[in-house]
Amino acid sequence: MIQEADQERILLLSKAGFPVNRIVKVLELEKGVQPGQLPFIEKDVRNFVRTCKKTVQENDALLTEKRENDTLELLEACKNMAERDVDFVYDYTTDENEKVENIAWSFGDSIRAYTLFGDVVTFDTSYRSITYGLLLGVWFGMDNHGKAIFFGCVLLQDESTHSFAWALQTFVRFMRGRHPQTILTDIDLGLRDSIARELPNTKHVVCIWHILSKLSSWFSSLLGSQYEEFKAEFDMLCRLESVEDFEHQWNHFVARFGLVSDKHVALLFSYRAFWLFSYIRGYFLARMMTVEFSQSVDTFFKKILSEQTCLQVFFEQVCAAAFGNSTREGVQYVHIKTCMPIEEHARSILTPYAFRVLQHEIVLSTQYATTEMTNGSYLVRHYKKMDGEYLVIWIPEDEQIHCSCKEFEHSGILCRHSLRVLVVKNYFQLPEKYLLLRWRLENSLVTMEGPNPQSSSDECAQAFHSLAAALLTESMISKERFSYVHKELTGLLDHVRNMPETNEFVVNMPAHNASD
């Protein structure tokens, strides 16, 4: 009888190519026993290996048959979908035995969304399908409300350059030949080479979230108690704005933790131009490296990576997850914080999501001082010197503004430094070119019926402001008036809070005159 521990060792040696007689000799040496003193003989080992190989072959044969049947069912599901929806697209490859090898698909709504928001694409290959170990690749974009959009899906037999090349070619064909400005992926040599060949004019970025998720498995056991310090220092290096500073400090960092010859450190350094902020800060990413977007993508995967019984069910789950939340959400009204004219102007044009991001920069811009240079440029710095100095170049002839932080190039939303200079130059509205179409309310996937909800919100706010101003003026005349107004408003607020909510925001407000 061969013990379990010995079985594992025998299988390991057999997979490594050791013949049975040498396996026995290795075990005798490892256990320190004389030849023939093991509790089993060569014949037992041979029978055990033969039985295991037979079981593995039988299981592989069953799995292969089931995979082939399931893949054919998936292909059939794609054909049925194409018959029901003329805009649905799919493609597949077959191997030398005419068996389905790779398969990809996308929907009409995804293709239409890509025409609006296909400037930046994430190709997520983090997960393998639970069924058969196929590599799952999903393309995502981000809409003007900061939400992840499903663009397409692919199942690949392997992670070869050839497979990735086919996936990229197919995706571009689905999207009517349009290449993205930027593509975000995980670290993968085959994928990197395929992107360089198939999308030569597309900027390739390795998403920092994929790198951070690997640090623990790569370094925690190796560094032990030093790992947390390593992680904190790595995070600091990631944020350096100068390439030269990073490369200088990286060598000290690696040496200090004794990782000079570590293969993962070498991998990270060789990919530095793809993930390091100082290299990619001028690439347009449309805020797709934020925590919120990463969570949005994770939510999608949680919906489709439950236990699958077959690939056809998986296909249905992808479809449901991609378009299950396509109904229009109620527009959230964003209050003005500074009363600056540029803030009012931006709110009337941008989506609430984009406006909140810009509004944050507008609020912070008030804390910055400007120094005009002789050439008309500006040095901009926080009044408490909490961060570095930034150079803002202003070209009045065609209203161009460029900041050394490159935030606009990175996200499509102006930075606090540029906003500060525009205020100094007495701008009460932002130049049109700095309110990108991809962040505007008008650039919507859903046709808005009836009055513009943002306009309705603005009209409502203006009416309330007028009434409130008049009410405040009248109530401050006497203590009696103030007490009465305070009591009535408190009761009114409680009553409104208890009213039922609706998804629609319709304003039919009669005209009021504050002097009435």
XYZ file of N, CA, C and O in Angstrom, residues 250-392:
572
model
N 14.183 54.063 -7.553
C 13.839 52.643 -7.705
C 15.026 51.750 -7.352
O 14.875 50.743 -6.654
N 16.207 52.113 -7.831
C 17.399 51.304 -7.566
C 17.702 51.217 -6.074
O 18.028 50.145 -5.556
N 17.570 52.342 -5.366
C 17.780 52.342 -3.905
C 16.708 51.511 -3.204
O 16.995 50.762 -2.260
N 15.474 51.670 -3.668
C 14.326 50.956 -3.103
C 14.516 49.435 -3.218
O 14.360 48.692 -2.242
N 14.872 48.971 -4.414
C 15.069 47.533 -4.665
C 16.224 46.978 -3.844
O 16.130 45.894 -3.245
N 17.320 47.736 -3.772
C 18.499 47.283 -3.025
C 18.199 47.206 -1.533
O 18.634 46.270 -0.846
N 17.439 48.182 -1.028
C 17.159 48.232 0.418
C 16.363 47.018 0.877
O 16.533 46.542 2.010
N 15.501 46.504 0.007
C 14.689 45.342 0.378
C 15.275 44.032 -0.152
O 14.627 42.982 -0.076
N 16.483 44.090 -0.686
C 17.162 42.877 -1.147
C 16.489 42.192 -2.314
O 16.438 40.953 -2.378
N 15.958 42.991 -3.264
C 15.190 42.424 -4.369
C 15.855 42.657 -5.731
O 15.191 42.614 -6.770
N 17.149 42.895 -5.723
C 17.857 43.231 -6.957
C 17.689 42.149 -8.023
O 17.527 42.449 -9.210
N 17.705 40.881 -7.630
C 17.618 39.788 -8.603
C 16.219 39.171 -8.686
O 16.033 38.139 -9.341
N 15.224 39.789 -8.048
C 13.868 39.229 -8.043
C 13.222 39.370 -9.424
O 13.257 40.435 -10.053
N 12.587 38.294 -9.918
C 12.015 38.288 -11.268
C 10.812 39.223 -11.388
O 10.581 39.824 -12.453
N 10.036 39.357 -10.301
C 8.865 40.237 -10.362
C 9.268 41.707 -10.366
O 8.628 42.530 -11.027
N 10.314 42.036 -9.635
C 10.851 43.397 -9.656
C 11.344 43.727 -11.065
O 11.095 44.816 -11.597
N 12.029 42.777 -11.690
C 12.521 42.970 -13.060
C 11.349 43.166 -14.024
O 11.411 44.004 -14.944
N 10.266 42.405 -13.822
C 9.081 42.516 -14.673
C 8.450 43.900 -14.541
O 8.129 44.551 -15.550
N 8.282 44.359 -13.308
C 7.694 45.680 -13.072
C 8.523 46.787 -13.713
O 7.984 47.711 -14.331
N 9.839 46.689 -13.566
C 10.707 47.735 -14.112
C 10.678 47.722 -15.640
O 10.674 48.780 -16.283
N 10.609 46.528 -16.233
C 10.583 46.445 -17.695
C 9.273 47.002 -18.262
O 9.232 47.444 -19.411
N 8.213 46.995 -17.445
C 6.902 47.506 -17.869
C 6.648 48.937 -17.382
O 5.545 49.444 -17.536
N 7.641 49.599 -16.790
C 7.415 50.881 -16.122
C 6.776 51.936 -17.029
O 5.985 52.772 -16.565
N 7.092 51.910 -18.319
C 6.524 52.901 -19.242
C 5.034 52.689 -19.474
O 4.364 53.553 -20.042
N 4.495 51.545 -19.006
C 3.083 51.232 -19.207
C 2.224 51.541 -17.978
O 1.009 51.674 -18.114
N 2.829 51.615 -16.781
C 2.005 51.780 -15.591
C 2.399 52.956 -14.710
O 1.586 53.442 -13.909
N 3.605 53.450 -14.820
C 4.067 54.506 -13.935
C 3.421 55.835 -14.299
O 3.407 56.246 -15.459
N 2.921 56.556 -13.290
C 2.189 57.806 -13.512
C 3.010 58.816 -14.307
O 2.503 59.487 -15.203
N 4.287 58.931 -13.991
C 5.125 59.927 -14.662
C 5.268 59.643 -16.159
O 5.551 60.540 -16.938
N 5.062 58.389 -16.569
C 5.108 58.048 -17.991
C 3.758 58.252 -18.675
O 3.693 58.674 -19.836
N 2.669 57.928 -17.977
C 1.358 57.870 -18.634
C 0.462 59.059 -18.332
O -0.675 59.099 -18.800
N 0.931 60.040 -17.561
C 0.035 61.122 -17.140
C -0.476 61.962 -18.308
O -1.488 62.644 -18.183
N 0.201 61.913 -19.459
C -0.274 62.636 -20.629
C -1.208 61.829 -21.511
O -1.724 62.332 -22.501
N -1.468 60.559 -21.144
C -2.388 59.706 -21.910
C -3.821 59.979 -21.463
O -4.088 60.151 -20.267
N -4.767 59.948 -22.393
C -6.162 60.172 -22.029
C -6.767 58.883 -21.481
O -6.824 57.862 -22.176
N -7.219 58.914 -20.219
C -7.778 57.728 -19.571
C -9.240 57.898 -19.146
O -9.858 56.938 -18.678
N -9.771 59.130 -19.289
C -11.194 59.377 -18.975
C -11.590 58.890 -17.586
O -12.682 58.386 -17.382
N -10.700 58.988 -16.609
C -10.982 58.610 -15.207
C -11.301 57.120 -15.055
O -12.048 56.716 -14.167
N -10.698 56.281 -15.915
C -10.951 54.842 -15.824
C -9.965 54.130 -14.905
O -9.984 52.901 -14.810
N -9.104 54.880 -14.207
C -8.239 54.252 -13.206
C -8.649 54.679 -11.795
O -7.881 54.544 -10.854
N -9.883 55.149 -11.655
C -10.387 55.512 -10.328
C -10.904 54.266 -9.606
O -11.225 53.251 -10.234
N -11.002 54.357 -8.295
C -11.532 53.252 -7.480
C -12.973 52.955 -7.880
O -13.390 51.795 -7.976
N -13.752 54.022 -8.144
C -15.165 53.848 -8.477
C -15.338 53.023 -9.748
O -16.202 52.137 -9.809
N -14.518 53.284 -10.758
C -14.644 52.529 -12.010
C -14.234 51.070 -11.797
O -14.874 50.156 -12.301
N -13.169 50.867 -11.026
C -12.712 49.509 -10.728
C -13.812 48.713 -10.021
O -14.052 47.544 -10.330
N -14.517 49.360 -9.099
C -15.609 48.699 -8.382
C -16.772 48.393 -9.318
O -17.426 47.352 -9.197
N -17.017 49.289 -10.280
C -18.088 49.094 -11.254
C -17.817 47.860 -12.119
O -18.710 47.062 -12.398
N -16.550 47.681 -12.509
C -16.156 46.513 -13.295
C -16.275 45.239 -12.450
O -16.761 44.202 -12.918
N -15.830 45.315 -11.188
C -15.925 44.159 -10.288
C -17.375 43.709 -10.116
O -17.661 42.506 -10.053
N -18.291 44.672 -10.033
C -19.712 44.356 -9.889
C -20.211 43.557 -11.093
O -20.971 42.595 -10.945
N -19.766 43.945 -12.293
C -20.148 43.222 -13.503
C -19.674 41.771 -13.427
O -20.430 40.833 -13.708
N -18.407 41.573 -13.037
C -17.864 40.216 -12.993
C -18.560 39.354 -11.931
O -18.742 38.153 -12.131
N -18.953 39.959 -10.831
C -19.658 39.189 -9.789
C -20.979 38.642 -10.318
O -21.436 37.573 -9.910
N -21.582 39.368 -11.258
C -22.858 38.927 -11.820
C -22.702 37.759 -12.789
O -23.615 36.960 -12.968
N -21.540 37.677 -13.446
C -21.382 36.631 -14.471
C -20.495 35.478 -14.032
O -20.437 34.456 -14.713
N -19.796 35.627 -12.900
C -18.878 34.573 -12.470
C -19.435 33.704 -11.348
O -18.697 33.142 -10.569
N -20.758 33.645 -11.276
C -21.352 32.681 -10.358
C -21.171 31.297 -10.974
O -20.671 31.163 -12.087
N -21.572 30.264 -10.261
C -21.362 28.909 -10.780
C -22.126 28.712 -12.085
O -23.330 28.912 -12.154
N -21.396 28.330 -13.123
C -22.032 28.090 -14.417
C -22.243 26.596 -14.652
O -21.378 25.799 -14.340
N -23.407 26.279 -15.212
C -23.659 24.887 -15.572
C -23.230 24.628 -17.007
O -22.872 23.521 -17.360
N -23.273 25.661 -17.845
C -22.853 25.509 -19.240
C -22.561 26.886 -19.819
O -22.920 27.906 -19.244
N -21.910 26.899 -20.989
C -21.529 28.162 -21.611
C -22.734 28.942 -22.120
O -22.696 30.166 -22.205
N -23.811 28.246 -22.426
C -25.020 28.936 -22.878
C -25.601 29.786 -21.745
O -26.021 30.927 -21.971
N -25.600 29.249 -20.533
C -26.072 30.012 -19.375
C -25.140 31.196 -19.126
O -25.586 32.307 -18.821
N -23.842 30.964 -19.276
C -22.868 32.035 -19.131
C -23.165 33.167 -20.123
O -23.154 34.350 -19.769
N -23.469 32.811 -21.365
C -23.806 33.792 -22.403
C -25.015 34.626 -21.980
O -25.031 35.857 -22.125
N -26.026 33.966 -21.450
C -27.237 34.670 -21.003
C -26.937 35.601 -19.832
O -27.495 36.703 -19.729
N -26.034 35.169 -18.922
C -25.681 36.001 -17.781
C -24.915 37.245 -18.213
O -25.091 38.322 -17.646
N -24.047 37.101 -19.222
C -23.317 38.261 -19.753
C -24.302 39.267 -20.335
O -24.200 40.470 -20.095
N -25.264 38.771 -21.085
C -26.271 39.641 -21.702
C -27.075 40.384 -20.632
O -27.288 41.598 -20.722
N -27.483 39.664 -19.596
C -28.272 40.275 -18.522
C -27.453 41.303 -17.745
O -27.941 42.379 -17.409
N -26.183 40.976 -17.468
C -25.323 41.892 -16.720
C -24.995 43.137 -17.525
O -24.875 44.235 -16.980
N -24.861 42.973 -18.854
C -24.484 44.101 -19.708
C -25.598 45.122 -19.830
O -25.342 46.327 -19.880
N -26.846 44.665 -19.856
C -27.949 45.583 -20.129
C -29.079 45.500 -19.101
O -30.150 46.021 -19.323
N -28.788 44.878 -17.978
C -29.814 44.765 -16.941
C -30.126 46.074 -16.252
O -31.184 46.253 -15.683
N -29.165 47.030 -16.293
C -29.369 48.316 -15.607
C -29.366 49.472 -16.603
O -28.852 50.543 -16.342
N -29.966 49.230 -17.785
C -29.911 50.249 -18.826
C -30.991 51.314 -18.688
O -31.031 52.264 -19.451
N -31.893 51.160 -17.707
C -32.918 52.169 -17.533
C -32.317 53.464 -17.011
O -31.345 53.466 -16.277
N -32.921 54.560 -17.399
C -32.386 55.867 -17.024
C -32.572 56.116 -15.540
O -33.649 55.947 -14.989
N -31.534 56.545 -14.885
C -31.600 56.886 -13.475
C -32.049 58.330 -13.334
O -31.846 59.157 -14.226
N -32.648 58.646 -12.195
C -33.040 60.017 -11.941
C -31.820 60.925 -11.897
O -30.779 60.556 -11.386
N -31.968 62.127 -12.481
C -30.858 63.068 -12.502
C -30.677 63.680 -11.122
O -31.631 64.173 -10.525
N -29.474 63.614 -10.607
C -29.197 64.155 -9.283
C -28.769 65.608 -9.411
O -27.846 65.937 -10.158
N -29.432 66.466 -8.674
C -29.118 67.889 -8.728
C -27.867 68.157 -7.892
O -27.746 67.692 -6.764
N -26.918 68.897 -8.461
C -25.674 69.227 -7.769
C -25.696 70.705 -7.403
O -25.848 71.566 -8.276
N -25.555 70.998 -6.135
C -25.609 72.381 -5.669
C -24.316 73.128 -5.978
O -23.227 72.558 -5.959
N -24.466 74.402 -6.239
C -23.332 75.286 -6.452
C -22.607 75.512 -5.118
O -23.236 75.635 -4.075
N -21.282 75.565 -5.166
C -20.502 75.736 -3.932
C -19.776 77.078 -3.852
O -19.476 77.556 -2.765
N -19.454 77.664 -5.002
C -18.653 78.892 -4.971
C -19.382 80.114 -5.499
O -18.936 81.239 -5.273
N -20.475 79.909 -6.237
C -21.205 80.995 -6.903
C -20.348 81.690 -7.968
O -20.673 82.794 -8.408
N -19.259 81.055 -8.382
C -18.446 81.610 -9.465
C -19.168 81.364 -10.787
O -19.731 80.283 -10.998
N -19.180 82.339 -11.698
C -19.890 82.167 -12.981
C -19.437 80.930 -13.772
O -20.265 80.277 -14.400
N -18.137 80.614 -13.718
C -17.682 79.435 -14.470
C -18.298 78.153 -13.911
O -18.512 77.185 -14.648
N -18.597 78.142 -12.607
C -19.231 76.970 -12.002
C -20.664 76.830 -12.500
O -21.108 75.734 -12.872
N -21.410 77.926 -12.528
C -22.780 77.913 -13.045
C -22.796 77.471 -14.507
O -23.629 76.662 -14.922
N -21.866 77.982 -15.285
C -21.789 77.648 -16.706
C -21.518 76.163 -16.908
O -22.193 75.497 -17.713
N -20.555 75.619 -16.170
C -20.196 74.207 -16.319
C -21.355 73.301 -15.904
O -21.602 72.267 -16.538
N -22.079 73.677 -14.853
C -23.190 72.841 -14.386
C -24.279 72.710 -15.449
O -24.942 71.668 -15.553
N -24.465 73.728 -16.252
C -25.511 73.698 -17.274
C -25.137 72.819 -18.466
O -25.998 72.490 -19.284
N -23.857 72.441 -18.575
C -23.383 71.701 -19.755
C -22.970 70.264 -19.427
O -23.266 69.335 -20.181
N -22.288 70.063 -18.300
C -21.725 68.752 -17.976
C -22.724 67.855 -17.263
O -23.681 68.335 -16.632
N -22.491 66.542 -17.324
C -23.285 65.601 -16.531
C -22.985 65.830 -15.048
O -21.916 66.353 -14.701
N -23.889 65.440 -14.147
C -23.601 65.605 -12.717
C -22.279 64.969 -12.299
O -21.559 65.529 -11.473
N -21.948 63.813 -12.878
C -20.692 63.142 -12.537
C -19.491 64.006 -12.908
O -18.604 64.269 -12.087
N -19.450 64.455 -14.165
C -18.317 65.263 -14.627
C -18.284 66.608 -13.920
O -17.201 67.126 -13.590
N -19.467 67.172 -13.673
C -19.499 68.470 -12.999
C -18.949 68.377 -11.574
O -18.231 69.267 -11.117
N -19.265 67.287 -10.861
C -18.731 67.135 -9.496
C -17.205 67.120 -9.496
O -16.573 67.695 -8.614
N -16.627 66.438 -10.481
C -15.163 66.372 -10.577
C -14.601 67.769 -10.836
O -13.650 68.209 -10.180
N -15.200 68.486 -11.798
C -14.737 69.841 -12.107
C -14.992 70.780 -10.935
O -14.151 71.630 -10.607
N -16.133 70.624 -10.290
C -16.477 71.482 -9.155
C -15.442 71.351 -8.041
O -15.061 72.345 -7.411
N -14.978 70.126 -7.811
C -13.937 69.901 -6.794
C -12.684 70.698 -7.139
O -12.069 71.318 -6.256
N -12.322 70.722 -8.416
C -11.151 71.487 -8.852
C -11.395 72.992 -8.729
O -10.486 73.750 -8.361
N -12.613 73.436 -9.032
C -12.950 74.864 -8.900
C -12.820 75.308 -7.453
O -12.239 76.364 -7.150
N -13.345 74.506 -6.533
C -13.277 74.849 -5.104
C -11.813 74.939 -4.655
O -11.411 75.895 -3.981
N -10.993 73.967 -5.052
C -9.589 73.967 -4.640
C -8.790 75.076 -5.311
O -7.778 75.542 -4.766
N -9.222 75.515 -6.489
C -8.478 76.557 -7.208
C -8.416 77.864 -6.426
O -7.486 78.662 -6.614
N -9.382 78.070 -5.561
C -9.404 79.317 -4.774
C -8.269 79.372 -3.751
O -8.011 80.423 -3.171
N -7.596 78.232 -3.515
C -6.498 78.189 -2.541
C -5.130 78.366 -3.195
O -4.109 78.180 -2.548
N -5.109 78.735 -4.477
C -3.850 78.828 -5.209
C -3.521 80.266 -5.593
O -4.411 81.051 -5.952
N -2.248 80.576 -5.501
C -1.739 81.896 -5.887
C -1.081 81.796 -7.259
O -0.546 80.746 -7.628
N -1.122 82.883 -8.021
C -0.515 82.897 -9.347
C 0.568 83.970 -9.428
O 0.439 85.047 -8.836
N 1.616 83.649 -10.152
C 2.689 84.610 -10.431
C 2.897 84.649 -11.934
O 3.250 83.641 -12.545
N 2.673 85.839 -12.537
C 2.796 85.951 -13.992
C 4.259 86.064 -14.385
O 5.033 86.811 -13.776
N 4.633 85.310 -15.434
C 5.992 85.340 -15.954
C 6.088 86.369 -17.083
O 5.070 86.855 -17.593
N 7.286 86.673 -17.497
C 7.489 87.674 -18.547
C 6.915 87.239 -19.888
O 6.536 88.062 -20.710
N 6.838 85.921 -20.124
C 6.326 85.428 -21.402
C 4.811 85.214 -21.398
O 4.254 84.628 -22.324
N 4.141 85.652 -20.332
C 2.691 85.507 -20.251
C 2.233 84.227 -19.598
O 1.033 84.035 -19.372
N 3.162 83.331 -19.266
C 2.811 82.107 -18.544
C 2.672 82.420 -17.053
O 3.009 83.511 -16.593
N 2.176 81.418 -16.302
C 1.945 81.611 -14.872
C 2.550 80.465 -14.067
O 2.459 79.302 -14.471
N 3.129 80.810 -12.928
C 3.493 79.810 -11.929
C 2.370 79.774 -10.913
O 1.961 80.820 -10.386
N 1.844 78.585 -10.657
C 0.696 78.438 -9.754
C 1.099 77.543 -8.591
O 1.633 76.442 -8.795
N 0.824 78.014 -7.358
C 1.223 77.248 -6.186
C 0.219 77.434 -5.055
O -0.342 78.518 -4.888
N 0.006 76.367 -4.277
C -0.900 76.414 -3.127
C -0.393 77.433 -2.109
O 0.808 77.555 -1.889
N -1.342 78.159 -1.503
C -0.920 79.242 -0.601
C -0.166 78.730 0.622
O 0.627 79.445 1.219
N -0.382 77.461 0.990
C 0.383 76.864 2.102
C 1.543 76.009 1.595
O 2.183 75.314 2.376
N 1.761 76.055 0.282
C 2.833 75.281 -0.350
C 2.718 73.783 -0.044
O 3.694 73.108 0.263
N 1.458 73.278 -0.136
C 1.200 71.870 0.184
C 1.612 70.927 -0.944
O 1.738 69.734 -0.738
N 1.777 71.463 -2.145
C 2.288 70.628 -3.235
C 3.253 71.456 -4.067
O 3.589 72.582 -3.714
N 3.707 70.903 -5.167
C 4.725 71.581 -5.965
C 4.185 72.776 -6.744
O 2.997 73.106 -6.698
N 5.073 73.403 -7.467
C 4.730 74.555 -8.298
C 4.417 74.047 -9.700
O 5.092 73.157 -10.218
N 3.391 74.609 -10.327
C 2.978 74.171 -11.663
C 3.059 75.326 -12.645
O 2.740 76.475 -12.312
N 3.466 75.008 -13.846
C 3.572 76.012 -14.903
C 2.337 75.928 -15.790
O 2.034 74.878 -16.363
N 1.621 77.044 -15.893
C 0.434 77.123 -16.741
C 0.740 78.070 -17.895
O 1.060 79.239 -17.683
